[in-house]
mmCIF file of C-alpha atoms in Angstrom:
data_model
loop_
_atom_site.group_PDB
_atom_site.id
_atom_site.type_symbol
_atom_site.label_atom_id
_atom_site.label_comp_id
_atom_site.label_asym_id
_atom_site.label_seq_id
_atom_site.Cartn_x
_atom_site.Cartn_y
_atom_site.Cartn_z
ATOM 1 C CA MET A 1 0.000 0.000 0.000
ATOM 2 C CA THR A 2 1.377 3.389 -0.978
ATOM 3 C CA GLU A 3 2.178 5.642 1.937
ATOM 4 C CA ALA A 4 0.498 9.019 1.897
ATOM 5 C CA THR A 5 2.087 12.195 3.153
ATOM 6 C CA ALA A 6 0.205 15.334 4.117
ATOM 7 C CA ILE A 7 1.455 18.894 3.852
ATOM 8 C CA ALA A 8 -0.270 21.445 6.068
ATOM 9 C CA SER A 9 -2.263 24.164 4.341
ATOM 10 C CA PHE A 10 -0.297 26.912 6.065
ATOM 11 C CA ARG A 11 2.937 25.911 4.310
ATOM 12 C CA ARG A 12 4.103 27.751 1.241
ATOM 13 C CA VAL A 13 4.581 24.836 -1.116
ATOM 14 C CA SER A 14 7.346 24.838 -3.727
ATOM 15 C CA PRO A 15 8.120 22.324 -6.512
ATOM 16 C CA ALA A 16 11.016 20.958 -4.442
ATOM 17 C CA ILE A 17 8.741 20.348 -1.458
ATOM 18 C CA LEU A 18 6.228 18.524 -3.678
ATOM 19 C CA ALA A 19 9.024 16.419 -5.171
ATOM 20 C CA SER A 20 10.135 15.382 -1.664
ATOM 21 C CA ALA A 21 6.525 14.534 -0.787
ATOM 22 C CA ARG A 22 6.242 12.274 -3.840
ATOM 23 C CA MET A 23 9.466 10.460 -2.935
ATOM 24 C CA ALA A 24 8.167 9.946 0.605
ATOM 25 C CA MET A 25 5.206 7.984 -0.828
ATOM 26 C CA ALA A 26 7.438 5.418 -2.535
ATOM 27 C CA ASN A 27 7.178 1.764 -1.559
ATOM 28 C CA ASP A 28 10.294 0.261 -3.169
ATOM 29 C CA ILE A 29 12.893 1.706 -0.803
ATOM 30 C CA PRO A 30 16.492 0.446 -0.516
ATOM 31 C CA ASP A 31 17.751 -0.626 2.900
ATOM 32 C CA THR A 32 20.508 1.313 4.598
ATOM 33 C CA SER A 33 21.852 1.855 8.080
ATOM 34 C CA LYS A 34 21.548 4.926 10.244
ATOM 35 C CA SER A 35 25.313 5.332 10.457
ATOM 36 C CA GLU A 36 25.768 4.956 6.695
ATOM 37 C CA ILE A 37 23.093 7.475 5.733
ATOM 38 C CA SER A 38 24.210 9.945 8.405
ATOM 39 C CA LEU A 39 27.800 9.915 7.177
ATOM 40 C CA LEU A 40 26.680 10.054 3.544
ATOM 41 C CA LEU A 41 24.413 13.065 4.081
ATOM 42 C CA LYS A 42 27.134 14.904 5.953
ATOM 43 C CA LYS A 43 29.555 14.320 3.094
ATOM 44 C CA ALA A 44 26.885 15.480 0.637
ATOM 45 C CA ALA A 45 26.090 18.626 2.636
ATOM 46 C CA PRO A 46 28.191 20.958 0.390
ATOM 47 C CA ILE A 47 26.515 19.459 -2.691
ATOM 48 C CA LEU A 48 23.023 19.821 -1.214
ATOM 49 C CA GLY A 49 23.658 23.374 -0.029
ATOM 50 C CA ILE A 50 23.320 22.450 3.646
ATOM 51 C CA ASP A 51 25.563 24.312 6.079
ATOM 52 C CA GLY A 52 25.587 26.260 9.315
ATOM 53 C CA THR A 53 22.442 25.957 11.439
ATOM 54 C CA THR A 54 20.748 23.805 8.794
ATOM 55 C CA TYR A 55 23.566 21.277 9.112
ATOM 56 C CA HIS A 56 23.196 21.341 12.888
ATOM 57 C CA VAL A 57 19.437 20.738 12.653
ATOM 58 C CA MET A 58 19.939 17.881 10.193
ATOM 59 C CA ASP A 59 22.507 16.308 12.506
ATOM 60 C CA ILE A 60 20.054 16.429 15.427
ATOM 61 C CA LEU A 61 17.218 14.948 13.369
ATOM 62 C CA LEU A 62 19.393 12.097 12.112
ATOM 63 C CA GLY A 63 20.557 11.417 15.649
ATOM 64 C CA LEU A 64 16.953 11.183 16.871
ATOM 65 C CA SER A 65 15.899 8.713 14.174
ATOM 66 C CA ARG A 66 15.752 5.023 15.050
ATOM 67 C CA ALA A 67 18.178 2.636 13.407
ATOM 68 C CA ASP A 68 15.454 0.059 12.618
ATOM 69 C CA ASP A 69 13.408 2.654 10.695
ATOM 70 C CA TRP A 70 16.054 2.781 7.950
ATOM 71 C CA LYS A 71 15.449 -0.824 6.932
ATOM 72 C CA GLY A 72 12.644 -2.808 5.347
ATOM 73 C CA ALA A 73 9.248 -1.148 5.431
ATOM 74 C CA GLY A 74 10.290 1.292 8.137
ATOM 75 C CA ARG A 75 9.757 5.022 7.833
ATOM 76 C CA PRO A 76 12.451 7.180 9.502
ATOM 77 C CA ILE A 77 10.059 9.781 10.920
ATOM 78 C CA VAL A 78 11.410 12.202 13.527
ATOM 79 C CA ALA A 79 8.925 13.981 15.780
ATOM 80 C CA ILE A 80 10.451 16.951 17.559
ATOM 81 C CA SER A 81 9.007 20.420 17.976
ATOM 82 C CA ASN A 82 10.545 23.556 16.537
ATOM 83 C CA ALA A 83 10.781 24.931 20.078
ATOM 84 C CA LYS A 84 12.943 22.024 21.200
ATOM 85 C CA LEU A 85 15.141 22.302 18.111
ATOM 86 C CA ALA A 86 15.531 26.029 18.796
ATOM 87 C CA GLU A 87 16.623 25.188 22.335
ATOM 88 C CA TYR A 88 19.208 22.675 21.144
ATOM 89 C CA THR A 89 20.636 24.936 18.438
ATOM 90 C CA ARG A 90 20.288 28.198 20.406
ATOM 91 C CA ARG A 91 18.461 29.784 17.520
ATOM 92 C CA SER A 92 14.989 31.239 17.117
ATOM 93 C CA GLU A 93 12.030 29.109 16.064
ATOM 94 C CA ARG A 94 11.783 31.077 12.821
ATOM 95 C CA THR A 95 15.383 30.174 12.021
ATOM 96 C CA VAL A 96 14.637 26.512 12.751
ATOM 97 C CA THR A 97 11.586 26.680 10.473
ATOM 98 C CA ARG A 98 13.732 28.010 7.623
ATOM 99 C CA CYS A 99 16.323 25.288 8.246
ATOM 100 C CA LEU A 100 13.693 22.537 8.083
ATOM 101 C CA ARG A 101 12.419 23.982 4.832
ATOM 102 C CA ARG A 102 15.929 23.907 3.344
ATOM 103 C CA ILE A 103 16.313 20.259 4.378
ATOM 104 C CA VAL A 104 13.003 19.350 2.728
ATOM 105 C CA GLU A 105 13.789 21.317 -0.434
ATOM 106 C CA ALA A 106 17.186 19.594 -0.612
ATOM 107 C CA GLY A 107 15.264 16.375 -1.270
ATOM 108 C CA ILE A 108 16.327 14.337 1.764
ATOM 109 C CA ALA A 109 13.219 14.734 3.945
ATOM 110 C CA ALA A 110 9.510 15.459 3.551
ATOM 111 C CA TYR A 111 6.855 17.152 5.653
ATOM 112 C CA ARG A 112 4.399 14.766 7.254
ATOM 113 C CA ASP A 113 2.004 17.129 9.026
ATOM 114 C CA SER A 114 -0.800 16.153 11.378
ATOM 115 C CA PRO A 115 -4.207 17.916 11.289
ATOM 116 C CA THR A 116 -3.367 19.691 14.554
ATOM 117 C CA GLY A 117 0.205 20.535 13.612
ATOM 118 C CA ARG A 118 1.651 18.397 16.424
ATOM 119 C CA ARG A 119 4.484 15.965 15.779
ATOM 120 C CA PHE A 120 4.320 12.501 17.304
ATOM 121 C CA VAL A 121 5.026 8.850 16.462
ATOM 122 C CA TYR A 122 2.975 5.809 17.535
ATOM 123 C CA ARG A 123 4.610 2.400 17.330
ATOM 124 C CA ASP A 124 3.185 -1.101 17.381
ATOM 125 C CA ASN A 125 4.334 -3.985 19.545
ATOM 126 C CA ASP A 126 7.147 -4.766 17.127
ATOM 127 C CA GLY A 127 8.490 -1.243 17.354
ATOM 128 C CA MET A 128 7.429 -0.311 13.810
ATOM 129 C CA VAL A 129 5.811 3.062 13.085
ATOM 130 C CA ALA A 130 2.021 2.601 13.187
ATOM 131 C CA SER A 131 1.345 6.267 12.562
ATOM 132 C CA GLY A 132 3.599 9.263 12.760
ATOM 133 C CA PHE A 133 3.828 12.935 11.968
ATOM 134 C CA GLY A 134 6.957 15.029 11.737
ATOM 135 C CA LEU A 135 9.941 15.019 9.367
ATOM 136 C CA ASP A 136 10.080 11.921 7.158
ATOM 137 C CA PHE A 137 13.546 10.973 5.882
ATOM 138 C CA THR A 138 12.215 8.420 3.407
ATOM 139 C CA PRO A 139 13.377 10.612 0.462
ATOM 140 C CA ALA A 140 16.967 10.137 1.674
ATOM 141 C CA ARG A 141 16.468 6.368 1.460
ATOM 142 C CA VAL A 142 14.945 6.668 -2.009
ATOM 143 C CA ARG A 143 17.872 8.789 -3.230
ATOM 144 C CA LEU A 144 20.536 6.662 -1.524
ATOM 145 C CA ALA A 145 22.274 5.540 -4.726
ATOM 146 C CA GLU A 146 22.018 9.008 -6.301
ATOM 147 C CA ILE A 147 23.489 10.753 -3.268
ATOM 148 C CA ARG A 148 26.268 8.184 -2.979
ATOM 149 C CA GLU A 149 27.185 8.697 -6.636
ATOM 150 C CA SER A 150 27.155 12.480 -6.213
ATOM 151 C CA VAL A 151 29.495 12.246 -3.230
ATOM 152 C CA GLU A 152 31.868 9.946 -5.113
ATOM 153 C CA ASN A 153 31.921 12.304 -8.107
ATOM 154 C CA TYR A 154 32.509 15.303 -5.844
ATOM 155 C CA GLN A 155 35.401 13.619 -4.056
ATOM 156 C CA ARG A 156 36.842 12.437 -7.364
ATOM 157 C CA GLU A 157 36.723 15.982 -8.781
ATOM 158 C CA LEU A 158 38.244 17.353 -5.605
ATOM 159 C CA LYS A 159 41.100 14.859 -5.763
ATOM 160 C CA ALA A 160 41.686 15.626 -9.441
ATOM 161 C CA SER A 161 41.841 19.319 -8.607
ATOM 162 C CA GLN A 162 44.357 18.685 -5.821
ATOM 163 C CA ASP A 163 46.500 16.470 -8.072
ATOM 164 C CA ALA A 164 46.464 19.090 -10.821
ATOM 165 C CA ARG A 165 47.465 21.807 -8.354
ATOM 166 C CA ARG A 166 50.387 19.746 -7.109
ATOM 167 C CA ALA A 167 51.439 18.963 -10.679
ATOM 168 C CA VAL A 168 51.409 22.660 -11.592
ATOM 169 C CA THR A 169 53.627 23.462 -8.633
ATOM 170 C CA ARG A 170 55.965 20.535 -9.303
ATOM 171 C CA PHE A 171 56.516 21.238 -12.993
ATOM 172 C CA SER A 172 56.886 24.979 -12.475
ATOM 173 C CA ARG A 173 59.647 24.421 -9.918
ATOM 174 C CA ALA A 174 61.525 22.119 -12.280
ATOM 175 C CA ILE A 175 61.230 24.658 -15.112
ATOM 176 C CA ILE A 176 62.519 27.420 -12.842
ATOM 177 C CA ASP A 177 65.537 25.322 -11.906
ATOM 178 C CA ALA A 178 66.202 24.737 -15.597
ATOM 179 C CA CYS A 179 66.036 28.497 -16.244
ATOM 180 C CA GLU A 180 68.806 28.989 -13.694
ATOM 181 C CA THR A 181 70.961 26.220 -15.173
ATOM 182 C CA PHE A 182 70.463 27.214 -18.824
ATOM 183 C CA PRO A 183 70.154 31.033 -18.890
ATOM 184 C CA GLU A 184 70.270 31.050 -22.701
ATOM 185 C CA LYS A 185 66.816 29.387 -22.657
ATOM 186 C CA ALA A 186 65.428 31.149 -19.589
ATOM 187 C CA ASP A 187 63.483 33.859 -21.436
ATOM 188 C CA ILE A 188 61.902 31.378 -23.845
ATOM 189 C CA TRP A 189 60.852 28.953 -21.117
ATOM 190 C CA ARG A 190 59.560 31.715 -18.866
ATOM 191 C CA SER A 191 57.486 33.167 -21.691
ATOM 192 C CA ALA A 192 56.105 29.729 -22.563
ATOM 193 C CA ALA A 193 55.205 29.007 -18.932
ATOM 194 C CA GLN A 194 53.575 32.430 -18.620
ATOM 195 C CA ALA A 195 51.498 31.773 -21.731
ATOM 196 C CA ILE A 196 50.353 28.416 -20.334
ATOM 197 C CA ILE A 197 49.341 29.989 -17.049
ATOM 198 C CA ASP A 198 47.500 32.852 -18.735
ATOM 199 C CA GLY A 199 45.836 30.672 -21.360
ATOM 200 C CA GLY A 200 44.869 27.633 -19.284
ATOM 201 C CA PRO A 201 41.174 27.814 -18.294
ATOM 202 C CA GLY A 202 41.685 25.396 -15.410
ATOM 203 C CA ARG A 203 44.308 23.697 -13.289
ATOM 204 C CA ALA A 204 44.142 20.473 -15.304
ATOM 205 C CA GLU A 205 44.894 22.314 -18.553
ATOM 206 C CA GLN A 206 47.698 24.269 -16.899
ATOM 207 C CA ALA A 207 49.227 21.064 -15.522
ATOM 208 C CA SER A 208 49.080 19.400 -18.943
ATOM 209 C CA GLY A 209 50.695 22.390 -20.657
ATOM 210 C CA LEU A 210 53.457 22.686 -18.068
ATOM 211 C CA GLU A 211 54.114 18.957 -18.297
ATOM 212 C CA SER A 212 54.641 19.270 -22.064
ATOM 213 C CA LEU A 213 56.973 22.210 -21.542
ATOM 214 C CA HIS A 214 58.812 20.284 -18.851
ATOM 215 C CA THR A 215 59.324 17.414 -21.313
ATOM 216 C CA GLU A 216 60.937 19.836 -23.766
ATOM 217 C CA VAL A 217 63.171 21.126 -20.979
ATOM 218 C CA LEU A 218 64.293 17.593 -20.178
ATOM 219 C CA GLU A 219 65.093 16.900 -23.822
ATOM 220 C CA TYR A 220 67.200 20.044 -24.036
ATOM 221 C CA ALA A 221 69.006 19.197 -20.784
ATOM 222 C CA LYS A 222 69.702 15.678 -22.015
ATOM 223 C CA GLN A 223 71.064 16.999 -25.301
ATOM 224 C CA ARG A 224 73.344 19.487 -23.564
ATOM 225 C CA PHE A 225 74.613 16.778 -21.251
ATOM 226 C CA GLN A 226 75.435 14.485 -24.178
ATOM 227 C CA GLU A 227 77.238 17.311 -25.995
ATOM 228 C CA HIS A 228 79.251 18.029 -22.891
ATOM 229 C CA GLU A 229 80.170 14.375 -22.462
ATOM 230 C CA MET A 230 81.351 14.196 -26.073
ATOM 231 C CA SER A 231 83.360 17.408 -25.814
ATOM 232 C CA ARG A 232 85.242 16.241 -22.732
ATOM 233 C CA ALA A 233 85.975 12.720 -24.048
ATOM 234 C CA GLY A 234 89.636 11.909 -23.383
ATOM 235 C CA ASP A 235 90.170 15.084 -21.363
ATOM 236 C CA ILE A 236 90.575 13.950 -17.763
ATOM 237 C CA SER A 237 91.212 17.486 -16.541
ATOM 238 C CA VAL A 238 87.638 18.592 -17.269
ATOM 239 C CA THR A 239 85.325 18.381 -14.264
ATOM 240 C CA SER A 240 82.094 16.470 -14.912
ATOM 241 C CA THR A 241 78.832 18.314 -14.558
ATOM 242 C CA ILE A 242 76.802 15.150 -14.241
ATOM 243 C CA ASP A 243 75.745 16.182 -10.727
ATOM 244 C CA THR A 244 73.881 19.158 -12.130
ATOM 245 C CA ILE A 245 71.655 17.131 -14.446
ATOM 246 C CA PRO A 246 69.614 15.245 -11.815
ATOM 247 C CA LYS A 247 68.666 18.580 -10.305
ATOM 248 C CA ILE A 248 67.129 19.598 -13.622
ATOM 249 C CA LEU A 249 65.480 16.255 -14.258
ATOM 250 C CA SER A 250 64.037 15.997 -10.767
ATOM 251 C CA ASP A 251 61.301 18.058 -9.180
ATOM 252 C CA SER A 252 63.689 20.039 -7.043
ATOM 253 C CA ASN A 253 62.446 21.960 -4.020
ATOM 254 C CA GLU A 254 65.195 24.534 -4.449
ATOM 255 C CA ARG A 255 64.081 27.523 -6.462
ATOM 256 C CA THR A 256 64.724 31.230 -6.828
ATOM 257 C CA ARG A 257 61.714 33.200 -5.645
ATOM 258 C CA SER A 258 62.269 36.185 -7.915
ATOM 259 C CA ILE A 259 62.387 33.953 -11.008
ATOM 260 C CA GLU A 260 59.321 32.014 -9.864
ATOM 261 C CA ARG A 261 57.375 35.231 -9.603
ATOM 262 C CA ASP A 262 58.296 36.036 -13.189
ATOM 263 C CA ILE A 263 56.475 32.872 -14.233
ATOM 264 C CA ILE A 264 53.659 33.009 -11.692
ATOM 265 C CA PRO A 265 51.680 36.275 -11.603
ATOM 266 C CA PRO A 266 51.088 37.033 -7.889
ATOM 267 C CA ASP A 267 47.566 38.441 -8.355
ATOM 268 C CA ASP A 268 46.206 35.583 -10.509
ATOM 269 C CA GLY A 269 44.200 33.113 -8.423
ATOM 270 C CA SER A 270 44.527 30.422 -11.088
ATOM 271 C CA ALA A 271 48.285 30.743 -11.371
ATOM 272 C CA VAL A 272 50.818 28.129 -10.424
ATOM 273 C CA GLU A 273 50.675 27.724 -6.630
ATOM 274 C CA MET A 274 53.780 28.523 -4.694
ATOM 275 C CA ALA A 275 54.877 26.462 -1.732
ATOM 276 C CA TYR A 276 52.659 27.781 1.049
ATOM 277 C CA GLU A 277 55.145 27.843 3.829
ATOM 278 C CA ASN A 278 57.596 29.789 1.655
ATOM 279 C CA LYS A 279 55.088 32.330 0.306
ATOM 280 C CA PRO A 280 53.524 34.264 3.160
ATOM 281 C CA GLU A 281 52.241 37.095 0.935
ATOM 282 C CA ALA A 282 51.054 35.634 -2.348
ATOM 283 C CA ALA A 283 49.981 38.983 -3.781
ATOM 284 C CA ALA A 284 52.623 41.270 -2.304
ATOM 285 C CA GLY A 285 54.896 41.517 -5.344
ATOM 286 C CA ASP A 286 58.527 40.642 -5.694
ATOM 287 C CA MET A 287 59.841 41.482 -2.220
ATOM 288 C CA ARG A 288 62.410 38.828 -1.460
ATOM 289 C CA TYR A 289 63.599 40.252 1.806
ATOM 290 C CA ARG A 290 60.061 40.611 3.165
ATOM 291 C CA LEU A 291 59.271 37.037 2.186
ATOM 292 C CA GLN A 292 62.321 35.683 4.010
ATOM 293 C CA GLN A 293 61.500 37.685 7.122
ATOM 294 C CA ALA A 294 57.863 36.641 7.010
ATOM 295 C CA GLN A 295 58.853 32.962 6.692
ATOM 296 C CA LYS A 296 61.053 33.228 9.743
ATOM 297 C CA THR A 297 58.220 34.834 11.660
ATOM 298 C CA ALA A 298 55.718 32.209 10.462
ATOM 299 C CA ASP A 299 57.891 29.420 11.893
ATOM 300 C CA ASP A 300 58.028 31.159 15.262
ATOM 301 C CA ILE A 301 54.274 31.779 15.260
ATOM 302 C CA GLN A 302 53.531 28.197 14.299
ATOM 303 C CA SER A 303 55.697 26.879 17.120
ATOM 304 C CA ALA A 304 53.954 29.156 19.616
ATOM 305 C CA VAL A 305 50.448 28.230 18.439
ATOM 306 C CA LEU A 306 51.044 24.467 18.473
ATOM 307 C CA ALA A 307 53.218 24.339 21.587
ATOM 308 C CA ALA A 308 50.253 23.246 23.746
ATOM 309 C CA VAL A 309 48.236 21.485 21.020
ATOM 310 C CA PRO A 310 49.066 17.774 20.727
ATOM 311 C CA ILE A 311 47.465 15.887 17.857
ATOM 312 C CA GLY A 312 45.365 13.928 20.369
ATOM 313 C CA LEU A 313 43.691 17.118 21.585
ATOM 314 C CA LEU A 314 42.842 18.129 18.035
ATOM 315 C CA GLN A 315 41.427 14.647 17.403
ATOM 316 C CA VAL A 316 39.175 14.763 20.485
ATOM 317 C CA GLY A 317 38.061 18.354 20.041
ATOM 318 C CA CYS A 318 37.250 18.135 16.321
ATOM 319 C CA ARG A 319 35.170 14.962 16.085
ATOM 320 C CA ALA A 320 32.491 16.491 13.857
ATOM 321 C CA ALA A 321 35.107 17.919 11.483
ATOM 322 C CA GLN A 322 36.803 14.528 11.123
ATOM 323 C CA GLU A 323 33.485 12.839 10.440
ATOM 324 C CA CYS A 324 32.576 15.486 7.895
ATOM 325 C CA VAL A 325 35.793 15.122 5.872
ATOM 326 C CA SER A 326 36.090 11.344 6.490
ATOM 327 C CA VAL A 327 39.620 11.661 7.872
ATOM 328 C CA GLU A 328 40.899 10.662 11.312
ATOM 329 C CA PHE A 329 43.419 13.146 12.708
ATOM 330 C CA ASP A 330 45.926 10.501 13.809
ATOM 331 C CA ARG A 331 48.916 12.471 12.506
ATOM 332 C CA TRP A 332 49.569 16.070 11.589
ATOM 333 C CA SER A 333 49.905 15.007 7.968
ATOM 334 C CA ASP A 334 46.246 13.904 8.123
ATOM 335 C CA VAL A 335 45.191 17.385 9.225
ATOM 336 C CA VAL A 336 47.220 19.078 6.497
ATOM 337 C CA GLY A 337 45.963 16.618 3.891
ATOM 338 C CA ALA A 338 42.331 17.404 4.771
ATOM 339 C CA ALA A 339 42.859 21.171 4.664
ATOM 340 C CA GLU A 340 41.596 21.603 1.100
ATOM 341 C CA VAL A 341 38.314 19.837 1.876
ATOM 342 C CA MET A 342 37.889 21.773 5.133
ATOM 343 C CA ARG A 343 38.596 25.045 3.319
ATOM 344 C CA ARG A 344 35.788 24.354 0.894
ATOM 345 C CA MET A 345 33.476 23.258 3.690
ATOM 346 C CA ILE A 346 33.627 26.664 5.390
ATOM 347 C CA GLY A 347 33.661 28.613 2.122
ATOM 348 C CA LEU A 348 37.138 30.086 2.640
ATOM 349 C CA SER A 349 38.717 31.511 -0.498
ATOM 350 C CA GLU A 350 41.955 30.013 -1.766
ATOM 351 C CA ALA A 351 43.708 33.381 -1.533
ATOM 352 C CA ALA A 352 42.745 33.733 2.144
ATOM 353 C CA TRP A 353 43.974 30.196 2.844
ATOM 354 C CA VAL A 354 47.331 30.768 1.109
ATOM 355 C CA ASP A 355 47.734 34.032 3.000
ATOM 356 C CA GLY A 356 46.932 32.353 6.321
ATOM 357 C CA VAL A 357 49.388 29.512 5.674
ATOM 358 C CA GLY A 358 52.102 31.974 4.784
ATOM 359 C CA ARG A 359 51.531 34.016 7.931
ATOM 360 C CA VAL A 360 51.295 31.273 10.563
ATOM 361 C CA GLY A 361 52.641 28.135 8.856
ATOM 362 C CA ARG A 362 50.910 25.200 7.211
ATOM 363 C CA TYR A 363 50.376 23.091 10.339
ATOM 364 C CA ALA A 364 49.095 25.930 12.501
ATOM 365 C CA ALA A 365 46.771 27.131 9.736
ATOM 366 C CA SER A 366 45.412 23.594 9.280
ATOM 367 C CA ALA A 367 44.783 23.248 13.019
ATOM 368 C CA ILE A 368 42.987 26.596 13.052
ATOM 369 C CA LEU A 369 40.957 25.560 10.011
ATOM 370 C CA ALA A 370 39.886 22.302 11.688
ATOM 371 C CA THR A 371 38.816 24.243 14.785
ATOM 372 C CA VAL A 372 36.818 26.717 12.707
ATOM 373 C CA LEU A 373 35.103 23.894 10.798
ATOM 374 C CA GLU A 374 34.236 22.166 14.078
ATOM 375 C CA LYS A 375 32.690 25.351 15.480
ATOM 376 C CA SER A 376 30.833 25.934 12.225
ATOM 377 C CA LEU A 377 29.392 22.412 12.267
ATOM 378 C CA ARG A 378 28.268 22.934 15.852
ATOM 379 C CA ASP A 379 26.771 26.262 14.785
ATOM 380 C CA VAL A 380 28.893 28.186 17.280
ATOM 381 C CA ILE A 381 29.976 30.765 14.689
ATOM 382 C CA ALA A 382 28.041 32.425 11.883
ATOM 383 C CA LYS A 383 30.852 33.494 9.520
ATOM 384 C CA PRO A 384 33.608 30.847 9.501
ATOM 385 C CA GLY A 385 35.673 32.569 6.803
ATOM 386 C CA GLY A 386 35.988 35.767 8.819
ATOM 387 C CA TYR A 387 36.539 33.751 11.991
ATOM 388 C CA PHE A 388 39.498 31.967 10.368
ATOM 389 C CA ARG A 389 41.086 35.299 9.407
ATOM 390 C CA ALA A 390 40.514 36.652 12.912
ATOM 391 C CA MET A 391 42.180 33.617 14.487
ATOM 392 C CA VAL A 392 45.172 34.020 12.178
ATOM 393 C CA ASP A 393 45.460 37.680 13.217
ATOM 394 C CA ARG A 394 45.281 36.683 16.875
ATOM 395 C CA ALA A 395 47.973 34.069 16.317
ATOM 396 C CA ILE A 396 50.268 36.755 14.907
ATOM 397 C CA ASP A 397 49.484 39.055 17.838
ATOM 398 C CA GLY A 398 50.221 36.251 20.274
ATOM 399 C CA SER A 399 46.704 36.346 21.743
ATOM 400 C CA LEU A 400 45.450 33.077 20.248
ATOM 401 C CA HIS A 401 45.062 30.205 22.725
ATOM 402 C CA LEU A 402 44.089 27.365 20.433
ATOM 403 C CA SER A 403 44.456 24.738 23.149
ATOM 404 C CA LYS A 404 41.755 26.425 25.247
ATOM 405 C CA SER A 405 39.363 26.431 22.295
ATOM 406 C CA LEU A 406 39.982 22.739 21.653
ATOM 407 C CA TYR A 407 39.598 21.837 25.331
ATOM 408 C CA GLY A 408 36.307 23.735 25.305
ATOM 409 C CA LEU A 409 35.111 21.865 22.227
ATOM 410 C CA ALA A 410 36.084 18.515 23.723
ATOM 411 C CA GLU A 411 34.349 19.304 27.001
ATOM 412 C CA SER A 412 31.264 20.611 25.217
ATOM 413 C CA LYS A 413 31.028 17.398 23.192
ATOM 414 C CA MET A 414 31.188 15.297 26.350
ATOM 415 C CA ASN A 415 28.512 17.387 28.057
ATOM 416 C CA THR A 416 26.272 17.068 25.006
ATOM 417 C CA ARG A 417 26.593 13.291 25.050
ATOM 418 C CA ASP A 418 25.787 13.193 28.755
ATOM 419 C CA ARG A 419 22.719 15.347 28.190
ATOM 420 C CA TRP A 420 21.458 13.108 25.399
ATOM 421 C CA ALA A 421 22.108 10.014 27.524
ATOM 422 C CA LYS A 422 19.997 11.426 30.359
ATOM 423 C CA ARG A 423 17.161 12.095 27.977
#
């Protein structure tokens, strides 16, 4: 028998709300688990346009649903009043109402309104829903495969973007080293790299173009090496330059900053990315002395910020952030590796992230970013991008106490669990 869902007459109905209502009436529903769907919806939150307080409300609703309702003929209906949700999220009831509407319009839940407007669930002796009114998450079950595919595509695109960014940086460094070794070709290679950067519509195209140019550089270096070997044949007094070739052929980390800036325009957001810890002011122009001084300061700031922040504290304090990005913060490399995903989660621009890394160091900036994401997921802050910049400024001023923030988050999480257990 097809399930029917009712939408109260006082609601302003939109096509998205009607679409969710139709999905809630489906009978052929795939089985899933509460933990699987919760994690999947959190990963899909950026795709679905769910963030801030809406994310917090969704997290509460998913937590209140019963695990058995996500299987078989069950209907994951959650009955909780707007007043109680407002109390949990520390927001007004009007804000909660708007958040519920966004969740329904995102196509993962549907309104199931009672004639009186109250929300309640009656269960039979087997624990199945006999009748219920509230928020029905059946649409999330119906769209399980679609949402899973969307998340996989999103993560695949994100990884491709990260790989392309790293490739751009790697090839550009090798080309810069070659410009230093072969000054007769420096102008040609710099101009070619500049044209690739200016003409490439995306990172993937830039990486492909720089890779082709890098191949030409390798061919030229190989040819010069062979000519040199032939010219010195039989002359034992000539010193071999074989040690210089591997530096050209490899992706060396040594590079001249002034030459790199000739290839990479500092004010172009799509340009080849410079090593973050060595570029504290990405758009400040060619100021070598200022860059060196800023790097020295960034190391000192990073040491001060992380002096009282062990990785275990970050892991305990940022549970929601780890779950959201599907990464356990077991090592600092895990935190740094998840930075790109966390940056996108809070809507922080790439320029602001590069600037923050340059000012306080990569590890400190990643720890700050994880803390900001955690507070954003808990709906503690309204503007995470501005909050990240403010924390970076406080780190530079020496007034940032990141350990206290993380201890507070860890303690708050424990208190929340105790409160839910008592209920």
